[in-house]
Short mmCIF file of C-alpha atoms in Angstrom, two decimals:
data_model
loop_
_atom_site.label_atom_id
_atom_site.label_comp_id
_atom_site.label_asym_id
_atom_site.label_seq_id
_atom_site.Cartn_x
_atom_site.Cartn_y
_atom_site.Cartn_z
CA UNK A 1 10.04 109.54 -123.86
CA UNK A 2 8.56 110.31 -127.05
CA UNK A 3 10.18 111.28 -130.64
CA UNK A 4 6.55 112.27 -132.08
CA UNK A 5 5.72 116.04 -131.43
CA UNK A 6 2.37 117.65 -131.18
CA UNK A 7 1.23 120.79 -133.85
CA UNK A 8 0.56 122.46 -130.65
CA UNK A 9 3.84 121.89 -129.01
CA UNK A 10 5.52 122.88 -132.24
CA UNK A 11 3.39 125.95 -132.65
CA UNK A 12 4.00 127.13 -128.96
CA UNK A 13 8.46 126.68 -129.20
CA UNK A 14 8.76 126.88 -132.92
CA UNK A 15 10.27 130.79 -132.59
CA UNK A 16 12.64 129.58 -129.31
CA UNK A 17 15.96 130.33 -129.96
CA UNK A 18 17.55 126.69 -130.22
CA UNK A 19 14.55 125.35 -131.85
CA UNK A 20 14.94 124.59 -135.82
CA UNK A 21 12.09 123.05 -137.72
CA UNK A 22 13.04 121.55 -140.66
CA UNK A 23 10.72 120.65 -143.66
CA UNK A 24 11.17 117.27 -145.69
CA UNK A 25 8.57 116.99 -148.27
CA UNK A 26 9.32 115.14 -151.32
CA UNK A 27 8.34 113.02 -153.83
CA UNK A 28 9.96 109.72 -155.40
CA UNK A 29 8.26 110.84 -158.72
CA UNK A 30 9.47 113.66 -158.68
CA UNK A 31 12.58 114.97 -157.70
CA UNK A 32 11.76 119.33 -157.62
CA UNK A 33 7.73 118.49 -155.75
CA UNK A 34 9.26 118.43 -152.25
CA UNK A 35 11.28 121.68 -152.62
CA UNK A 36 8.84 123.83 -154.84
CA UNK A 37 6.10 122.86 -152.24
CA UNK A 38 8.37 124.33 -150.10
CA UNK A 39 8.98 127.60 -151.68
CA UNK A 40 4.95 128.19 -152.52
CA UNK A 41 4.30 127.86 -148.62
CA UNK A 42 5.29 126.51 -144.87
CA UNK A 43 5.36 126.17 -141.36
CA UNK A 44 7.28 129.76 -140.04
CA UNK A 45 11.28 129.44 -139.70
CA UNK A 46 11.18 125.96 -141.56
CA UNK A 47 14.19 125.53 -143.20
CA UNK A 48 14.13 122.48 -146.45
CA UNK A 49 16.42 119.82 -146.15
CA UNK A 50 15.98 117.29 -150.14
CA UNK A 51 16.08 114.01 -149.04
CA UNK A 52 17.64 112.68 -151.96
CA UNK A 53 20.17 115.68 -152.88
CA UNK A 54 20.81 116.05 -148.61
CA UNK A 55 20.06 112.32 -146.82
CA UNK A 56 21.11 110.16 -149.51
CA UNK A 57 24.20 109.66 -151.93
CA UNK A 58 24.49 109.16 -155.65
CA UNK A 59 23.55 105.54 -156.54
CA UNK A 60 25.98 103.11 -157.76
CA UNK A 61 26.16 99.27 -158.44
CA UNK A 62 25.88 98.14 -154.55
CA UNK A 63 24.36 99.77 -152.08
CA UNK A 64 20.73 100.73 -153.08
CA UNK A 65 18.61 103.18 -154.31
CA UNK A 66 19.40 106.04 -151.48
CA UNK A 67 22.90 105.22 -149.75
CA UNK A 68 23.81 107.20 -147.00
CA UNK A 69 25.09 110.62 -147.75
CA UNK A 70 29.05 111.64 -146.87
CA UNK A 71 28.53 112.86 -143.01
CA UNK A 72 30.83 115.37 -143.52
CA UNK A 73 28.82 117.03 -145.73
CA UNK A 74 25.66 116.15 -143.88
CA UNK A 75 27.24 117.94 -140.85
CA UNK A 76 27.75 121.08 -143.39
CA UNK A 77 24.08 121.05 -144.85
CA UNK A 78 22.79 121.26 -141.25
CA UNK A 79 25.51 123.90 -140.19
CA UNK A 80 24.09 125.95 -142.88
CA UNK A 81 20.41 125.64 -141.91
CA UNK A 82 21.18 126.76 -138.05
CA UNK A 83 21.71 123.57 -136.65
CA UNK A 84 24.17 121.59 -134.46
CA UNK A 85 24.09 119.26 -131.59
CA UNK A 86 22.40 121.48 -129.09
CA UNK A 87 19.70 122.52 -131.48
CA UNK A 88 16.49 121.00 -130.96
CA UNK A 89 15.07 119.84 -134.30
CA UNK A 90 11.59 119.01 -135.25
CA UNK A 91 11.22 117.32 -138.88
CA UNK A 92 7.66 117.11 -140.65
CA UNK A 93 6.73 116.24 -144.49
CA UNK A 94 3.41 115.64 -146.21
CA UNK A 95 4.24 112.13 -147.16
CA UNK A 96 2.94 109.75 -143.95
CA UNK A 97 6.53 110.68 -142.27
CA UNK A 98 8.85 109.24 -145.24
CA UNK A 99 11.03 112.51 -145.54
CA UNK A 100 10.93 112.85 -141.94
CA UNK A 101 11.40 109.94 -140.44
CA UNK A 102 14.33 109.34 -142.68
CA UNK A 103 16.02 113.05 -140.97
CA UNK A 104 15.62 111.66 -138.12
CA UNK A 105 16.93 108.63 -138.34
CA UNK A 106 20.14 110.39 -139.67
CA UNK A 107 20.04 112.19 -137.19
CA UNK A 108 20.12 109.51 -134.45
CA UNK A 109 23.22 108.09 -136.30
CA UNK A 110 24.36 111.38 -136.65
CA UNK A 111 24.92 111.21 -132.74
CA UNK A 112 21.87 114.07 -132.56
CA UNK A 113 19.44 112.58 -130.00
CA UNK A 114 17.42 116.13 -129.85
CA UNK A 115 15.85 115.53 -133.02
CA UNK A 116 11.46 114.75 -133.48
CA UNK A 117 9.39 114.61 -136.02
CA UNK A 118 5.84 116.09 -136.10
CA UNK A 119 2.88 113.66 -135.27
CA UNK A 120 0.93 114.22 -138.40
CA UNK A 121 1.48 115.73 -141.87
CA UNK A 122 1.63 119.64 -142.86
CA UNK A 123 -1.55 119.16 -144.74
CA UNK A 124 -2.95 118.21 -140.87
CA UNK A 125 -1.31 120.95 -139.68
CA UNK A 126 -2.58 123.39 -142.61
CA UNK A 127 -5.99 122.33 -141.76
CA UNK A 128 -6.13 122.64 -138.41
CA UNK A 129 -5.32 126.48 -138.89
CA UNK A 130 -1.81 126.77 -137.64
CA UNK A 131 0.47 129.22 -139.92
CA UNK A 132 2.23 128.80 -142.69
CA UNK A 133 4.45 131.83 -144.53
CA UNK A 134 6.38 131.70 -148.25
CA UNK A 135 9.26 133.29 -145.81
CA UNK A 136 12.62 131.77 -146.53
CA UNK A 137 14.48 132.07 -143.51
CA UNK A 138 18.44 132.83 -143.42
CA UNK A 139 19.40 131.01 -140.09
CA UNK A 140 23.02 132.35 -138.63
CA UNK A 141 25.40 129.61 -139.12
CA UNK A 142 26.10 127.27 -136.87
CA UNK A 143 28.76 124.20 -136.38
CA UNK A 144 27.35 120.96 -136.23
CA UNK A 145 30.02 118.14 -135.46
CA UNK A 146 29.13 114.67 -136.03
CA UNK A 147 29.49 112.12 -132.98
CA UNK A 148 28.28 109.14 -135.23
CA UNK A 149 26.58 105.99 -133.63
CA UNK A 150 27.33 103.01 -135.92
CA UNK A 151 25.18 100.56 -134.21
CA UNK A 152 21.93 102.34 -135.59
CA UNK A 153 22.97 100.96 -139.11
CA UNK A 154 23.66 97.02 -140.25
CA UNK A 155 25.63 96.56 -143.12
CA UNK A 156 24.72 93.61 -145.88
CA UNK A 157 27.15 90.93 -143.93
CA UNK A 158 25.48 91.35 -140.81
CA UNK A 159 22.31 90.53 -142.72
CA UNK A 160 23.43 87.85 -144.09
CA UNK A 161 24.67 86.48 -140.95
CA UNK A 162 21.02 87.35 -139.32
CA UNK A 163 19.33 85.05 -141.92
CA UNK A 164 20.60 81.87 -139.56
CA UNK A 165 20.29 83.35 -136.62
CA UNK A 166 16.27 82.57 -135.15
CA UNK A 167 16.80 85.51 -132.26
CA UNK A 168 16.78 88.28 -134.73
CA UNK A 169 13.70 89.26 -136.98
CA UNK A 170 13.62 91.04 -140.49
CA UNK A 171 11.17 93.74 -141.11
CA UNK A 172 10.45 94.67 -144.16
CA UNK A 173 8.41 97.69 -144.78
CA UNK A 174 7.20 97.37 -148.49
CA UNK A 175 3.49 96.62 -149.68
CA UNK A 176 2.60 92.90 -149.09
CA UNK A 177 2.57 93.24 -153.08
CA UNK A 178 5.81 94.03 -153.64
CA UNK A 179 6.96 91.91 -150.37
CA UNK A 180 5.52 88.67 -151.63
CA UNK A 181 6.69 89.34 -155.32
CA UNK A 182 3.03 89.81 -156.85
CA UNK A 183 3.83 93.41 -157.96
CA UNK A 184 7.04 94.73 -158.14
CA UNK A 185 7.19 98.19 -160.04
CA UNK A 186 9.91 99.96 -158.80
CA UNK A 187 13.23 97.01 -158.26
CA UNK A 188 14.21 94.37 -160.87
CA UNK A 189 13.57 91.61 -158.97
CA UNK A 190 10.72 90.64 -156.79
CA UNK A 191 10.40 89.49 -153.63
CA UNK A 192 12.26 89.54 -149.98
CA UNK A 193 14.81 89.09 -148.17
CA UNK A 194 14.50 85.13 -146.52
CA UNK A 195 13.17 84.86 -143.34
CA UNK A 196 12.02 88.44 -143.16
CA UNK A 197 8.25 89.69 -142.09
CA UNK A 198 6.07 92.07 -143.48
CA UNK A 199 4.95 95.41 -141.25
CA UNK A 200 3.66 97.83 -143.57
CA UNK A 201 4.97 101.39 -142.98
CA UNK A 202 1.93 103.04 -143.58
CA UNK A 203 0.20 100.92 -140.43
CA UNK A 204 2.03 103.14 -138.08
CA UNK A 205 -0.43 105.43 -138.88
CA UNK A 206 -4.17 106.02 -137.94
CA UNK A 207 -6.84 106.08 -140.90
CA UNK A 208 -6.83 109.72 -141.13
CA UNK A 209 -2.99 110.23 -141.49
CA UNK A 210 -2.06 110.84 -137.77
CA UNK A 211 0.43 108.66 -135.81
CA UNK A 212 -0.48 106.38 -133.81
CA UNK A 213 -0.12 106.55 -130.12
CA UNK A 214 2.65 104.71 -128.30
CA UNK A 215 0.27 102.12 -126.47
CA UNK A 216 -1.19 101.35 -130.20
CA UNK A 217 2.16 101.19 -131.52
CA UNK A 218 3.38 98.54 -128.39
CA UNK A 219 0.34 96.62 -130.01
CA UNK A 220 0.98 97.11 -133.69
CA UNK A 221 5.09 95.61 -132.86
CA UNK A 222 4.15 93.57 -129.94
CA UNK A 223 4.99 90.33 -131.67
CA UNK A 224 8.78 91.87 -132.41
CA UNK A 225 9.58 92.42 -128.52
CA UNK A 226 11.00 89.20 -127.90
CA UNK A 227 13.88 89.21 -130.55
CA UNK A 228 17.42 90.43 -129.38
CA UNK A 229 17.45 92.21 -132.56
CA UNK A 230 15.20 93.91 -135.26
CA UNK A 231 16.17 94.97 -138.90
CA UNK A 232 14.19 97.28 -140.74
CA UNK A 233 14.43 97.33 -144.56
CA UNK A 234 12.32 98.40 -147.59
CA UNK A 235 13.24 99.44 -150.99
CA UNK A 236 15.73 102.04 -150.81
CA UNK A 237 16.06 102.60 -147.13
CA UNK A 238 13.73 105.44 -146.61
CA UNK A 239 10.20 104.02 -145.69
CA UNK A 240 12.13 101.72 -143.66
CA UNK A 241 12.99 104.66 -141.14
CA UNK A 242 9.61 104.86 -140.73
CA UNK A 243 9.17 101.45 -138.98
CA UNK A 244 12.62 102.14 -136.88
CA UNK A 245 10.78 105.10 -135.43
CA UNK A 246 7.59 103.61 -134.64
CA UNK A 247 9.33 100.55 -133.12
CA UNK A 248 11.33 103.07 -130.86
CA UNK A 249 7.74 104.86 -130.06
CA UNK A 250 7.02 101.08 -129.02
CA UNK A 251 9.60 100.50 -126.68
CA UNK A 252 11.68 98.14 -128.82
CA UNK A 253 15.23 99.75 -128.50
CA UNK A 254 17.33 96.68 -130.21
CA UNK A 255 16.61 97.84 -134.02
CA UNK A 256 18.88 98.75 -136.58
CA UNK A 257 18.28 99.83 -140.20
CA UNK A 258 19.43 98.10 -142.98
CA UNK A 259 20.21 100.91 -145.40
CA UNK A 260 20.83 99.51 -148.81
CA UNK A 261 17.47 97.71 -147.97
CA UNK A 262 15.81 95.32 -151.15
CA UNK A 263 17.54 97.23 -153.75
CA UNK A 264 21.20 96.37 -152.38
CA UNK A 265 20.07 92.89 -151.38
CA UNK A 266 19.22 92.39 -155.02
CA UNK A 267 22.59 93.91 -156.63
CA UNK A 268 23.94 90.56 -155.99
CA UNK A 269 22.47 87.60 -157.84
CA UNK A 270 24.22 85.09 -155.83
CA UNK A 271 22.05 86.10 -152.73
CA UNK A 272 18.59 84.55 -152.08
CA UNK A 273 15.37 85.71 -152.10
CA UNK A 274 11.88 84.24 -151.02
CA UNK A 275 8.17 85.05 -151.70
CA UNK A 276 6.70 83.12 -149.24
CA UNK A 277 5.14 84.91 -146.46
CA UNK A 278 6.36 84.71 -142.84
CA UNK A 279 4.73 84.59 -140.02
CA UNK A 280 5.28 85.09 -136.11
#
């Protein structure tokens, strides 16, 4: 089984009735890219979901950049775009599968198992001559009810309690820069969480943009198949989604995200942090 869907596949089911393609472009830079990109143009019955006004919360002290948004109002932003649990959903963005990957993860935690995420960006699909409208669509309203799956998500305890424990593994997602503390631009601290190893999110990818397949991606993780558990983390929790997915293209079922990622880790100065690199 696959989470990854083709532009063909998409093209071919995209007007079925209980199909819903949602569009998750953004930008961290800039808050209004994602949506006006959006409005100037996309794929046909795409509906926008913002990832950080729809899949995240308001920040605070603890709990990182992008904390999980209230479900129950998850549940109503995806009511209102046409969706509940047995719509089929196919997420795509223009950012390497950030936005995207990020839906879906909610949406596996959500308890919605039917969701995928396109296997390339919309610029691939752009180019490759499949259609695009400046159509907003006004899906019929639907009911979506949460069924949430806690173990997809590990809190900052059970992360702490992973640091001692040598049959789990910490992935963290970052640039090596900002992993081994020689450039940290975005977080007030550098470096990463003890113990953890660095698996760049972008190196899920192929060299022009496209995912990898699932045999490269069982090569890419290989090393990571003989913990009981995996925890993927970044800065803020969103390019870490990225790595959960690819790891589930893998084969590796036993990973979890770790939310608050770097950014929570760091909201408390009592916790430790390393620059050294790991490796397995």
């Amino acid at each position: 089984m696959s989470f990854l869907i083709s532009s063909e596949w998409l093209d071919e089911h995209r007007r079925d009735e209980h199909v819903r393609v949602v569009d998750c472009r953004f930008e961290l830079k800039d808050a209004a890219a994602g949506h006006e990109a959006y409005v100037k143009d996309h794929i046909p019955g795409a509906v926008f979901i913002d990832v950080e006004k729809h899949l995240s919360a308001q920040a605070g002290t603890h709990g990182g950049r992008h904390p999980l948004p209230d479900m129950d109002f998850f549940a109503q932003v995806l009511s209102e775009r046409g969706i509940d649990m047995q719509t089929t959903v196919v997420a795509y963005d223009d950012q390497g599968g950030m936005g995207a990957a990020r839906f879906w993860w909610l949406m596996q935690y959500a308890g919605h198992t039917n969701t995928y995420v396109l296997d390339r960006s919309y610029s691939h699909w752009v180019e490759e001559g499949f259609p695009t409208t400046e159509e907003i669509p006004t899906p019929l309203m639907k009911q979506m009810i949460i069924d949430r799956e806690p173990n997809q998500l590990v809190h900052l305890e059970e992360v702490k309690q992973q640091l001692r424990n040598e049959h789990a593994a910490l992935v963290d997602a970052r640039s090596y820069e900002r992993y081994a503390g020689e450039n940290e631009e975005v977080d007030a601290v550098s470096g990463h969480i003890p113990g953890a190893y660095h698996y760049f999110w972008k190196d899920v990818l192929r060299e022009d943009g496209t995912w990898k397949s699932q045999s490269e991606l069982r090569d890419h993780f290989q090393e990571l198949e003989g913990f009981d558990e995996v925890i993927s983390y970044c800065g803020s929790g969103i390019t870490a989604c990225v790595n959960v997915l690819g790891m589930r293209e893998a084969g590796i079922e036993q990973v979890r995200l770790y939310n608050g990622s770097w950014s929570d880790w760091i909201s408390y100065p009592d916790l430790p942090i390393e620059k050294e690199p790991n490796r397995l």
